[in-house]
PDB file of C-alpha atoms in Angstrom:
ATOM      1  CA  UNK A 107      15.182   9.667  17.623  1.00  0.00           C
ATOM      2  CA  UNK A 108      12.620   8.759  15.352  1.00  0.00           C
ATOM      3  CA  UNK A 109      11.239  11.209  12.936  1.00  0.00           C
ATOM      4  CA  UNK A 110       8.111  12.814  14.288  1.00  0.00           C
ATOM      5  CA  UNK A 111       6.615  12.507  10.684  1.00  0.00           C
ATOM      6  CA  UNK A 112       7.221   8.711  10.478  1.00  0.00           C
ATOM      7  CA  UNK A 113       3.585   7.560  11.166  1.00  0.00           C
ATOM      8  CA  UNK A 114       2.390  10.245   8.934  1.00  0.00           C
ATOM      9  CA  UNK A 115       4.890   8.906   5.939  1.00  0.00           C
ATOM     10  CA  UNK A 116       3.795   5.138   6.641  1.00  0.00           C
ATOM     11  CA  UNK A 117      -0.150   6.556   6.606  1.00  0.00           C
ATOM     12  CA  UNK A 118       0.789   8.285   3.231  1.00  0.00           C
ATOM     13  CA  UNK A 119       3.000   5.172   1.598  1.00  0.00           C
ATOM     14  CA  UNK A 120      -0.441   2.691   2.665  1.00  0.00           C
ATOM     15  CA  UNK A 121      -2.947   5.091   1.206  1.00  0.00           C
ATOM     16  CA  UNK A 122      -0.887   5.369  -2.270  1.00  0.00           C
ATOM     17  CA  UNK A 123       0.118   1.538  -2.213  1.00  0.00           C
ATOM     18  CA  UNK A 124      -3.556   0.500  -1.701  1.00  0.00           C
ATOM     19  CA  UNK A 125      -4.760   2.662  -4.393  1.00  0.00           C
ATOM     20  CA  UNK A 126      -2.511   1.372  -6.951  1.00  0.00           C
ATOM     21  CA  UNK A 127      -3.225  -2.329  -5.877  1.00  0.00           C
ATOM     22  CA  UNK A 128      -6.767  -1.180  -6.384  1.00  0.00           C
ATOM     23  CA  UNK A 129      -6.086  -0.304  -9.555  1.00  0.00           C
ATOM     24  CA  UNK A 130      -3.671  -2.959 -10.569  1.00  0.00           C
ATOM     25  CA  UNK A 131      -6.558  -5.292  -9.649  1.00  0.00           C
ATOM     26  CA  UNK A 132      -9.000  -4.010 -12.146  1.00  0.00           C
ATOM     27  CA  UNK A 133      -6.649  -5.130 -15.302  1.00  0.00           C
ATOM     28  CA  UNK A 134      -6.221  -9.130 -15.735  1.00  0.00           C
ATOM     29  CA  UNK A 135      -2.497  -9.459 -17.126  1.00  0.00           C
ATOM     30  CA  UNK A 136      -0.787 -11.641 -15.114  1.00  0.00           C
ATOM     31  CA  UNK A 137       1.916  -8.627 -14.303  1.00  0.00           C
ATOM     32  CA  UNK A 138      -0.782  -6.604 -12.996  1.00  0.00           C
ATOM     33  CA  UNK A 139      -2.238  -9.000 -10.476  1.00  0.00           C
ATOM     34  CA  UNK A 140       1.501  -9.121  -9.851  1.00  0.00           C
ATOM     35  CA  UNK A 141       1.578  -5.609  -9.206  1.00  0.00           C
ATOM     36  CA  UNK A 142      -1.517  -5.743  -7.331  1.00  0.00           C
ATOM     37  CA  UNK A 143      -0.585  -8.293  -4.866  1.00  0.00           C
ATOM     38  CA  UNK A 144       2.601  -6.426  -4.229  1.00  0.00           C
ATOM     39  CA  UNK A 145       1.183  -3.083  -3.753  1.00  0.00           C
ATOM     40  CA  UNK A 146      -1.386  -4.768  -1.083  1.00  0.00           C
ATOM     41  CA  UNK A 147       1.386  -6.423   0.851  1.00  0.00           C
ATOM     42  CA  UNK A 148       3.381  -2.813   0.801  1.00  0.00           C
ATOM     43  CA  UNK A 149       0.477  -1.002   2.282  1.00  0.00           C
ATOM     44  CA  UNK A 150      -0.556  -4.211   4.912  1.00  0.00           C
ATOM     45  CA  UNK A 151       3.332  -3.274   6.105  1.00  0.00           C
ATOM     46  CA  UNK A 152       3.147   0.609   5.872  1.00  0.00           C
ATOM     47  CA  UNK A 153      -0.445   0.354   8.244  1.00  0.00           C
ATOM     48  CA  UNK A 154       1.844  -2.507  10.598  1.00  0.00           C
ATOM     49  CA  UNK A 155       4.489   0.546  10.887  1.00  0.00           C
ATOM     50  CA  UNK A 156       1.624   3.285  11.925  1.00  0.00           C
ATOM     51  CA  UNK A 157       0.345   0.989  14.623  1.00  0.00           C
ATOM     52  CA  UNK A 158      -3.162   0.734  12.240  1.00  0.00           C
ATOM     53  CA  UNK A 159      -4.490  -2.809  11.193  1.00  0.00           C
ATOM     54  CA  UNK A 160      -6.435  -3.106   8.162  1.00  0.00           C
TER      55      UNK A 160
END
C-alpha cells in the first residue's frame, strides 16, 4: 500500500526543487546552471509522480 502522504511528499519535493532551480538560474557559473537544470528536471519528475503537469 502506498503511503497516503505520497502525493503530498512529491507536491513538497517539486515546490522546493523548482525554487532552488529558480535560484540556481539567477547566478551564471557554469555549476549553477548545472544545478539549475537539475533541480528543474527533479521537480518536472516529482509533479509526473503527483499526477500534476507543469
Amino acid at each position: 500500500m502506498a503511503s497516503s502522504f505520497a502525493q503530498d511528499i512529491c507536491r513538497i519535493c517539486a515546490d522546493i526543487c523548482q525554487q532552488c532551480g529558480d535560484e540556481c538560474s539567477n547566478h551564471h557559473t557554469q555549476h549553477c546552471q548545472e544545478c539549475a537544470d537539475a533541480c528543474k528536471a527533479c521537480a518536472e519528475e516529482c509533479r509526473r509522480m503527483t499526477g500534476v503537469a507543469a
